[in-house]
Short mmCIF file of C-alpha atoms in Angstrom, two decimals:
data_model
loop_
_atom_site.label_atom_id
_atom_site.label_comp_id
_atom_site.label_asym_id
_atom_site.label_seq_id
_atom_site.Cartn_x
_atom_site.Cartn_y
_atom_site.Cartn_z
CA UNK A 280 -4.19 7.06 26.58
CA UNK A 281 -4.74 4.56 23.70
CA UNK A 282 -1.67 2.60 24.79
CA UNK A 283 -3.03 2.43 28.31
CA UNK A 284 -6.45 1.17 27.06
CA UNK A 285 -4.75 -1.46 24.83
CA UNK A 286 -2.79 -2.78 27.78
CA UNK A 287 -5.96 -3.04 29.89
CA UNK A 288 -7.71 -4.94 27.02
CA UNK A 289 -4.91 -7.46 26.78
CA UNK A 290 -5.05 -8.08 30.52
CA UNK A 291 -8.84 -8.64 30.36
CA UNK A 292 -8.47 -11.09 27.43
CA UNK A 293 -5.82 -13.09 29.30
CA UNK A 294 -8.01 -13.08 32.40
CA UNK A 295 -11.06 -14.49 30.56
CA UNK A 296 -8.92 -17.03 28.68
CA UNK A 297 -7.35 -18.33 31.87
CA UNK A 298 -10.32 -18.13 34.25
CA UNK A 299 -13.33 -18.60 31.92
CA UNK A 300 -12.57 -20.31 28.56
CA UNK A 301 -10.15 -22.98 29.83
CA UNK A 302 -12.26 -23.98 32.87
CA UNK A 303 -15.43 -24.18 30.75
CA UNK A 304 -13.63 -26.33 28.18
CA UNK A 305 -12.43 -28.69 30.93
CA UNK A 306 -15.94 -28.81 32.37
CA UNK A 307 -17.44 -29.71 29.00
CA UNK A 308 -14.89 -32.50 28.49
CA UNK A 309 -15.74 -33.99 31.90
CA UNK A 310 -19.44 -33.84 31.11
CA UNK A 311 -18.98 -35.53 27.72
CA UNK A 312 -16.82 -38.23 29.27
CA UNK A 313 -19.69 -39.03 31.67
CA UNK A 314 -22.14 -39.81 28.90
CA UNK A 315 -22.19 -43.13 27.13
CA UNK A 316 -21.24 -43.58 23.55
CA UNK A 317 -24.84 -43.31 22.41
CA UNK A 318 -24.99 -39.64 23.30
CA UNK A 319 -23.15 -38.63 20.16
CA UNK A 320 -25.65 -35.91 19.40
CA UNK A 321 -25.13 -33.96 22.67
CA UNK A 322 -21.41 -34.52 22.51
CA UNK A 323 -21.25 -33.13 19.00
CA UNK A 324 -23.27 -30.10 20.04
CA UNK A 325 -21.09 -29.30 23.05
CA UNK A 326 -17.92 -29.93 21.08
CA UNK A 327 -18.69 -27.23 18.55
CA UNK A 328 -16.43 -24.16 18.77
CA UNK A 329 -19.42 -21.77 18.39
CA UNK A 330 -21.12 -23.43 21.38
CA UNK A 331 -18.05 -22.89 23.54
CA UNK A 332 -17.78 -19.25 22.46
CA UNK A 333 -21.45 -18.56 23.27
CA UNK A 334 -21.12 -20.18 26.67
CA UNK A 335 -17.96 -18.17 27.39
CA UNK A 336 -19.65 -14.94 26.34
CA UNK A 337 -22.69 -15.67 28.51
CA UNK A 338 -20.56 -16.35 31.59
CA UNK A 339 -18.45 -13.23 30.88
CA UNK A 340 -21.57 -11.07 30.84
CA UNK A 341 -22.74 -12.60 34.11
CA UNK A 342 -19.29 -11.94 35.65
CA UNK A 343 -19.33 -8.31 34.44
CA UNK A 344 -22.73 -7.70 36.05
CA UNK A 345 -21.55 -9.22 39.32
CA UNK A 346 -18.45 -6.98 39.42
CA UNK A 347 -20.19 -3.82 38.18
CA UNK A 348 -23.01 -4.08 40.70
CA UNK A 349 -20.50 -4.87 43.43
CA UNK A 350 -22.17 -8.24 44.05
CA UNK A 351 -18.60 -9.52 44.20
CA UNK A 352 -15.77 -7.23 45.18
CA UNK A 353 -12.57 -7.97 43.30
CA UNK A 354 -10.56 -4.87 44.21
CA UNK A 355 -9.94 -3.06 47.49
CA UNK A 356 -10.75 0.62 48.08
CA UNK A 357 -8.07 3.35 48.10
CA UNK A 358 -7.92 6.85 49.62
CA UNK A 359 -6.68 10.17 48.24
CA UNK A 360 -6.20 13.42 50.20
CA UNK A 361 -6.50 16.81 48.50
CA UNK A 362 -5.05 19.52 50.73
CA UNK A 363 -5.48 23.31 50.81
CA UNK A 364 -8.72 23.49 48.84
CA UNK A 365 -10.49 26.87 48.69
CA UNK A 366 -14.15 27.12 49.65
CA UNK A 367 -16.95 28.82 47.76
CA UNK A 368 -18.98 30.87 50.25
CA UNK A 369 -22.53 31.74 49.28
CA UNK A 370 -24.15 34.62 51.20
CA UNK A 371 -25.80 38.01 50.73
CA UNK A 372 -22.72 40.09 50.04
CA UNK A 373 -24.68 43.34 49.90
CA UNK A 374 -25.94 43.01 53.48
CA UNK A 375 -23.36 41.00 55.40
CA UNK A 376 -19.68 40.58 56.21
CA UNK A 377 -18.47 37.08 57.16
CA UNK A 378 -15.57 36.06 59.41
CA UNK A 379 -14.35 32.78 60.86
CA UNK A 380 -14.08 30.82 57.61
CA UNK A 381 -10.76 28.91 57.25
CA UNK A 382 -8.64 29.84 54.27
CA UNK A 383 -8.41 26.23 53.05
CA UNK A 384 -9.91 22.78 53.62
CA UNK A 385 -8.57 19.22 53.29
CA UNK A 386 -10.67 16.64 51.38
CA UNK A 387 -10.25 12.88 51.75
CA UNK A 388 -11.79 10.72 48.98
CA UNK A 389 -12.30 6.95 49.37
CA UNK A 390 -13.15 4.67 46.45
CA UNK A 391 -11.73 2.52 43.71
CA UNK A 392 -8.52 3.54 42.05
CA UNK A 393 -10.35 4.13 38.79
CA UNK A 394 -12.86 6.48 40.42
CA UNK A 395 -10.12 8.29 42.32
CA UNK A 396 -8.19 8.73 39.10
CA UNK A 397 -11.23 10.30 37.43
CA UNK A 398 -11.76 12.57 40.44
CA UNK A 399 -8.13 13.64 40.42
CA UNK A 400 -8.29 14.56 36.73
CA UNK A 401 -11.48 16.59 37.14
CA UNK A 402 -11.52 20.39 36.97
CA UNK A 403 -11.71 20.93 40.70
CA UNK A 404 -12.89 19.84 44.10
CA UNK A 405 -15.60 22.25 45.11
CA UNK A 406 -16.01 22.89 48.82
CA UNK A 407 -19.09 24.98 49.49
CA UNK A 408 -20.56 26.81 52.47
CA UNK A 409 -24.13 27.90 51.87
CA UNK A 410 -25.18 30.85 54.05
CA UNK A 411 -27.99 32.07 51.82
CA UNK A 412 -30.60 31.13 54.44
CA UNK A 413 -29.07 33.48 57.01
CA UNK A 414 -31.19 36.61 57.37
CA UNK A 415 -29.76 38.31 60.48
CA UNK A 416 -26.27 39.00 61.95
CA UNK A 417 -25.08 36.48 64.51
CA UNK A 418 -22.97 33.38 65.09
CA UNK A 419 -23.79 30.23 63.15
CA UNK A 420 -22.47 26.68 62.72
CA UNK A 421 -22.37 25.76 59.04
CA UNK A 422 -21.85 22.28 57.56
CA UNK A 423 -19.24 22.12 54.82
CA UNK A 424 -20.53 20.64 51.55
CA UNK A 425 -18.53 18.91 48.84
CA UNK A 426 -19.35 18.33 45.17
CA UNK A 427 -18.21 14.78 44.37
CA UNK A 428 -17.88 15.49 40.64
CA UNK A 429 -20.75 13.16 39.69
CA UNK A 430 -19.13 10.05 41.17
CA UNK A 431 -21.66 8.68 43.70
CA UNK A 432 -19.47 5.64 44.34
CA UNK A 433 -16.84 7.84 46.03
CA UNK A 434 -17.04 8.39 49.76
CA UNK A 435 -15.58 11.65 51.11
CA UNK A 436 -14.83 13.62 54.24
CA UNK A 437 -13.91 17.30 54.61
CA UNK A 438 -11.70 18.70 57.34
CA UNK A 439 -13.07 20.74 59.01
CA UNK A 440 -16.55 19.39 58.29
CA UNK A 441 -18.27 22.19 60.18
CA UNK A 442 -17.25 25.81 60.81
CA UNK A 443 -18.46 28.51 63.15
CA UNK A 444 -18.96 31.78 61.30
CA UNK A 445 -19.77 35.24 62.59
CA UNK A 446 -22.09 37.29 60.41
CA UNK A 447 -21.90 41.10 60.71
CA UNK A 448 -24.10 43.75 59.16
CA UNK A 449 -22.22 45.53 56.37
CA UNK A 450 -21.71 49.27 56.94
CA UNK A 451 -20.29 51.93 54.61
CA UNK A 452 -18.21 55.04 55.18
CA UNK A 453 -16.68 57.79 53.06
CA UNK A 454 -12.90 57.94 53.30
CA UNK A 455 -10.43 60.50 51.96
CA UNK A 456 -8.10 59.01 49.37
CA UNK A 457 -4.37 59.75 49.54
CA UNK A 458 -1.40 58.11 47.80
CA UNK A 459 1.83 56.36 48.60
CA UNK A 460 4.80 56.15 46.23
CA UNK A 461 6.64 52.82 46.39
CA UNK A 462 10.04 51.82 44.95
CA UNK A 463 11.23 55.44 44.96
CA UNK A 464 14.79 54.17 45.32
CA UNK A 465 14.48 52.87 41.74
CA UNK A 466 14.41 56.47 40.46
CA UNK A 467 17.54 57.92 38.94
CA UNK A 468 19.41 60.06 41.47
CA UNK A 469 18.80 63.16 39.38
CA UNK A 470 14.99 62.76 39.50
CA UNK A 471 12.31 63.27 42.10
CA UNK A 472 8.52 63.05 42.13
CA UNK A 473 7.50 66.67 42.61
CA UNK A 474 3.73 66.33 42.23
CA UNK A 475 0.96 63.72 42.12
CA UNK A 476 -2.65 64.40 41.10
CA UNK A 477 -5.34 61.75 41.70
CA UNK A 478 -8.59 61.81 39.74
CA UNK A 479 -10.54 60.94 42.92
CA UNK A 480 -10.28 62.46 46.36
CA UNK A 481 -12.74 60.14 48.15
CA UNK A 482 -13.78 56.49 48.10
CA UNK A 483 -16.41 54.44 49.95
CA UNK A 484 -15.25 51.67 52.24
CA UNK A 485 -17.54 48.83 53.33
CA UNK A 486 -17.25 46.29 56.12
CA UNK A 487 -18.21 45.52 59.68
CA UNK A 488 -18.26 48.39 62.18
CA UNK A 489 -15.15 47.18 63.99
CA UNK A 490 -13.26 47.00 60.69
CA UNK A 491 -14.23 50.50 59.57
CA UNK A 492 -13.14 51.94 62.92
CA UNK A 493 -9.62 50.59 62.36
CA UNK A 494 -9.14 52.36 59.01
CA UNK A 495 -6.87 55.39 59.36
CA UNK A 496 -6.18 55.98 55.68
CA UNK A 497 -6.90 54.63 52.21
CA UNK A 498 -4.04 55.01 49.76
CA UNK A 499 -3.58 54.58 46.04
CA UNK A 500 -0.27 52.79 45.46
CA UNK A 501 1.95 54.49 42.88
CA UNK A 502 4.72 52.14 41.81
CA UNK A 503 7.77 53.81 40.26
CA UNK A 504 8.42 50.57 38.34
CA UNK A 505 5.18 51.15 36.41
CA UNK A 506 6.34 54.50 34.99
CA UNK A 507 6.93 54.21 31.25
CA UNK A 508 9.81 56.70 31.22
CA UNK A 509 12.21 57.64 33.98
CA UNK A 510 12.75 61.21 32.82
CA UNK A 511 11.50 64.68 33.67
CA UNK A 512 7.88 65.24 32.66
CA UNK A 513 4.31 64.20 33.49
CA UNK A 514 2.97 60.66 33.07
CA UNK A 515 -0.42 59.07 33.82
CA UNK A 516 -0.78 55.79 35.68
CA UNK A 517 -4.15 54.01 35.45
CA UNK A 518 -6.04 51.39 37.48
CA UNK A 519 -4.06 52.03 40.65
CA UNK A 520 -4.46 49.42 43.41
CA UNK A 521 -6.00 50.71 46.65
CA UNK A 522 -5.18 49.66 50.21
CA UNK A 523 -6.75 50.51 53.56
CA UNK A 524 -4.37 50.85 56.54
CA UNK A 525 -4.74 51.29 60.29
CA UNK A 526 -2.74 53.86 62.26
CA UNK A 527 0.17 51.41 62.63
CA UNK A 528 0.40 50.76 58.89
CA UNK A 529 -1.24 47.32 58.89
CA UNK A 530 -3.62 46.43 56.04
CA UNK A 531 -7.31 46.40 57.04
CA UNK A 532 -9.52 43.91 55.18
CA UNK A 533 -12.40 46.09 53.96
CA UNK A 534 -14.05 46.57 50.58
CA UNK A 535 -13.00 49.73 48.76
CA UNK A 536 -15.60 50.98 46.32
CA UNK A 537 -14.95 53.69 43.76
CA UNK A 538 -17.08 55.27 41.07
CA UNK A 539 -14.30 54.83 38.51
CA UNK A 540 -10.75 53.50 38.20
CA UNK A 541 -8.22 55.57 40.12
CA UNK A 542 -5.60 57.30 37.95
CA UNK A 543 -2.70 59.54 38.84
CA UNK A 544 -0.76 62.21 36.99
CA UNK A 545 2.83 61.88 38.19
CA UNK A 546 5.26 64.73 37.58
CA UNK A 547 8.99 63.95 37.60
CA UNK A 548 11.44 66.84 37.88
CA UNK A 549 15.17 67.08 37.84
CA UNK A 550 15.95 69.62 40.57
CA UNK A 551 19.50 70.89 40.58
CA UNK A 552 21.50 73.86 41.87
CA UNK A 553 25.04 75.11 41.47
CA UNK A 554 26.47 75.65 44.95
CA UNK A 555 29.78 76.81 46.38
CA UNK A 556 32.32 74.79 48.37
CA UNK A 557 33.39 76.21 51.74
CA UNK A 558 36.83 75.55 53.21
CA UNK A 559 36.50 74.90 56.96
CA UNK A 560 39.76 74.28 58.90
CA UNK A 561 39.46 71.59 61.55
CA UNK A 562 41.57 72.06 64.71
CA UNK A 563 44.32 74.71 64.98
CA UNK A 564 47.37 75.16 62.79
CA UNK A 565 50.62 74.36 64.71
CA UNK A 566 51.93 77.33 66.76
CA UNK A 567 53.77 79.92 64.71
CA UNK A 568 52.09 78.91 61.43
CA UNK A 569 49.08 80.30 59.60
CA UNK A 570 47.12 79.63 56.42
CA UNK A 571 47.63 82.47 53.98
CA UNK A 572 45.36 81.09 51.22
CA UNK A 573 43.58 78.03 49.91
CA UNK A 574 41.93 76.95 46.67
CA UNK A 575 39.78 74.11 45.37
CA UNK A 576 40.25 72.50 41.98
CA UNK A 577 36.58 73.36 41.44
CA UNK A 578 34.95 76.16 43.43
CA UNK A 579 31.32 75.29 42.60
CA UNK A 580 29.53 72.00 41.89
CA UNK A 581 26.07 70.94 40.70
CA UNK A 582 23.91 69.06 43.19
CA UNK A 583 20.60 67.21 42.65
CA UNK A 584 17.96 66.56 45.28
CA UNK A 585 14.87 67.87 47.01
CA UNK A 586 13.91 71.46 46.31
CA UNK A 587 14.00 72.32 50.02
CA UNK A 588 17.54 71.00 50.49
CA UNK A 589 18.81 72.68 47.31
CA UNK A 590 17.35 76.06 48.26
CA UNK A 591 19.18 75.88 51.59
CA UNK A 592 22.49 74.84 50.01
CA UNK A 593 22.21 77.65 47.48
CA UNK A 594 22.47 80.04 50.42
CA UNK A 595 25.03 78.24 52.58
CA UNK A 596 27.13 76.11 50.20
CA UNK A 597 28.74 72.81 51.24
CA UNK A 598 31.27 72.88 54.09
CA UNK A 599 34.42 70.79 53.57
CA UNK A 600 36.38 70.22 56.75
CA UNK A 601 40.16 69.83 56.46
CA UNK A 602 42.32 68.80 59.42
CA UNK A 603 45.09 71.46 59.63
CA UNK A 604 46.54 70.42 62.99
CA UNK A 605 49.77 69.12 61.35
CA UNK A 606 50.27 71.73 58.62
CA UNK A 607 53.73 73.33 58.74
CA UNK A 608 54.19 73.75 55.00
CA UNK A 609 52.16 74.00 51.81
CA UNK A 610 49.69 71.16 51.39
CA UNK A 611 47.75 69.56 48.50
CA UNK A 612 45.38 66.58 48.66
CA UNK A 613 42.23 65.09 47.15
CA UNK A 614 39.39 64.96 49.65
CA UNK A 615 35.84 63.62 49.73
CA UNK A 616 32.95 66.07 49.43
CA UNK A 617 30.35 65.27 52.13
CA UNK A 618 26.85 64.70 50.69
CA UNK A 619 24.36 66.90 52.57
CA UNK A 620 20.99 65.60 53.74
CA UNK A 621 18.41 65.79 50.94
CA UNK A 622 21.02 65.62 48.15
CA UNK A 623 20.77 62.56 45.88
CA UNK A 624 23.66 63.20 43.53
CA UNK A 625 26.59 65.58 43.05
CA UNK A 626 28.38 66.37 39.82
CA UNK A 627 31.67 65.37 41.49
CA UNK A 628 32.36 63.49 44.72
CA UNK A 629 35.98 64.53 45.30
CA UNK A 630 37.89 67.77 45.00
CA UNK A 631 41.58 68.73 45.25
CA UNK A 632 42.46 71.34 47.86
CA UNK A 633 45.67 73.41 47.88
CA UNK A 634 46.71 75.20 51.08
CA UNK A 635 49.55 77.71 51.41
CA UNK A 636 51.14 77.96 54.84
CA UNK A 637 53.14 80.94 56.14
CA UNK A 638 54.44 82.24 59.45
CA UNK A 639 51.81 83.61 61.79
CA UNK A 640 51.69 87.42 62.04
CA UNK A 641 51.56 89.44 65.25
CA UNK A 642 47.98 89.38 66.59
CA UNK A 643 45.57 92.24 66.11
CA UNK A 644 42.63 93.18 68.33
CA UNK A 645 39.06 93.58 67.16
CA UNK A 646 36.17 95.07 69.12
CA UNK A 647 32.98 93.14 68.51
CA UNK A 648 29.42 93.78 69.65
CA UNK A 649 27.94 90.84 71.61
CA UNK A 650 24.69 89.46 70.18
CA UNK A 651 22.15 87.51 72.26
CA UNK A 652 20.95 84.40 70.39
CA UNK A 653 18.09 82.02 71.21
CA UNK A 654 16.39 84.34 73.67
CA UNK A 655 13.45 82.38 75.18
CA UNK A 656 9.92 83.31 74.09
CA UNK A 657 8.33 86.02 76.21
CA UNK A 658 11.69 87.39 77.39
CA UNK A 659 14.05 90.12 76.33
CA UNK A 660 17.81 90.13 76.93
CA UNK A 661 20.29 92.97 77.42
CA UNK A 662 23.83 93.57 78.59
CA UNK A 663 24.17 94.25 82.32
CA UNK A 664 26.60 97.13 81.56
CA UNK A 665 28.30 98.88 78.66
CA UNK A 666 31.37 96.68 79.21
CA UNK A 667 29.21 93.59 78.76
CA UNK A 668 27.76 94.83 75.47
CA UNK A 669 31.00 94.28 73.57
CA UNK A 670 34.15 92.22 73.77
CA UNK A 671 37.78 92.60 72.69
CA UNK A 672 39.06 89.70 70.59
CA UNK A 673 42.68 88.80 69.76
CA UNK A 674 43.02 87.67 66.15
CA UNK A 675 45.97 85.65 64.88
CA UNK A 676 46.76 84.30 61.45
CA UNK A 677 48.53 85.16 58.22
CA UNK A 678 49.20 88.88 57.84
CA UNK A 679 47.23 89.21 54.61
CA UNK A 680 44.22 87.48 56.17
CA UNK A 681 43.82 89.20 59.53
CA UNK A 682 44.54 92.72 58.27
CA UNK A 683 41.86 92.35 55.62
CA UNK A 684 39.14 91.23 58.07
CA UNK A 685 36.09 93.39 58.70
CA UNK A 686 33.83 93.38 61.74
CA UNK A 687 30.95 91.98 59.66
CA UNK A 688 32.96 88.83 58.92
CA UNK A 689 33.07 87.81 62.59
CA UNK A 690 30.27 87.48 65.15
CA UNK A 691 30.57 87.48 68.95
CA UNK A 692 27.48 86.07 70.68
CA UNK A 693 26.00 84.44 73.77
CA UNK A 694 23.59 81.47 73.56
CA UNK A 695 20.59 81.85 75.90
CA UNK A 696 19.09 78.42 75.23
CA UNK A 697 17.91 76.84 78.46
CA UNK A 698 17.47 80.08 80.41
CA UNK A 699 13.82 80.22 81.55
CA UNK A 700 13.78 82.60 84.51
CA UNK A 701 14.30 86.32 84.94
CA UNK A 702 17.65 87.34 86.36
CA UNK A 703 21.26 88.29 85.67
CA UNK A 704 23.51 85.60 84.29
CA UNK A 705 27.19 85.21 83.37
CA UNK A 706 27.10 83.64 79.92
CA UNK A 707 30.12 82.30 77.94
CA UNK A 708 31.16 84.36 74.92
CA UNK A 709 31.46 82.50 71.61
CA UNK A 710 33.02 83.59 68.30
CA UNK A 711 31.69 82.61 64.88
CA UNK A 712 33.58 83.34 61.63
CA UNK A 713 31.15 84.29 58.85
CA UNK A 714 33.39 84.38 55.80
CA UNK A 715 35.94 82.19 54.05
CA UNK A 716 38.84 84.40 55.15
CA UNK A 717 37.56 84.55 58.72
CA UNK A 718 37.78 80.74 58.86
CA UNK A 719 41.54 81.02 58.29
CA UNK A 720 42.10 83.13 61.41
CA UNK A 721 42.05 82.25 65.12
CA UNK A 722 39.90 84.31 67.53
CA UNK A 723 40.40 84.47 71.29
CA UNK A 724 38.10 86.79 73.32
CA UNK A 725 39.87 88.68 76.11
CA UNK A 726 37.08 87.82 78.55
CA UNK A 727 35.35 84.48 78.53
CA UNK A 728 31.94 85.60 79.88
CA UNK A 729 29.68 88.63 79.89
CA UNK A 730 26.73 89.44 82.14
CA UNK A 731 23.29 89.33 80.57
CA UNK A 732 20.02 90.47 82.15
CA UNK A 733 16.91 88.45 81.21
CA UNK A 734 13.52 90.10 81.72
CA UNK A 735 9.97 89.16 80.83
CA UNK A 736 8.28 91.26 78.19
CA UNK A 737 5.48 93.56 79.37
#
């Protein structure tokens, strides 16, 4: 700054020396040359250095006044545009809600470069809309005001210079507070948020009627990234941000008032279960061959995920399908374990399966009772005759497998989904193996359909 001022001083000194001192000196010499030789007294006075300095100083002061008061304009005006300036809106916030005000304004300043420089270095350019005189809801045209930072010599214009605002009466409404967990995918696969407790169950929302009608829910946002520890246990998050949403999930611009900061107790749990692996042959073994046994390198694995999914898998296990359509001899391979829905992580992702293949034994015949599944509501189903109540099934496979089977390991059934009227129907018979050994055998019913009578309940 000092360097800049020194440079300006030097320029001013050169200016006065060139345009004031030298011309005055020349003028004095011309005047003295016009007097006769007897005027030695006046010539001596004007020739003194102090006289010349006083005259120069006097003229410099006169020149300064002329320039400062803009009696003589020595420099041209410049313009500066300040874009995207925020406006300060003054109104009764307790009674009204305002809409129609642009997010930003553009300000154009016109003046000398020095004044523009001062304006640019100032703390801000304050655009103001004063609505304090408005006493009732309605539509109003408001002039935009600008604070020129104490520089009256600067001319300005604001775009837009006038705005049309709509003033609504502010209403309030109680709203149930819920929560939404964000960034859940940042949790370790072994963890899940099992419980959240908010310290408030209601908040008050304020705004215009049409805004309040849009609000479907107000949620406290729980960010996983704000948890101090990603491990099982309970943590408390404070000063949660709140958002109001419409039914489509869009944010609604309303005020959300609360009697205290919203906090949440977040409980992380590591839900896991040890579940079995089920061998499920896909397609049929080539004719004349049968699977006599199989084994996995690991019969049970640990899975992590939602409690609901783990409870189900604890009962059913995880099915692993193996294509056996080309097996004519013993087989060993590493296969991928499918990840069930709701499971986040498994202790292993692959397992080795060993299958022993032998010659198929002579078939045996099993007599199975036919069950009716998915009977429509309000109806009851029964076999049309005693012959339709059961079915003979040919069973083929390895000798040790089929001769060890029990009736409870196999189910014969008919599916009544889609039947909605009373009557007698021929329904296809289906066979379902219910055990690991039953999956290694092949079942062929001797009749493909049975007759079922469907009646409405009394």
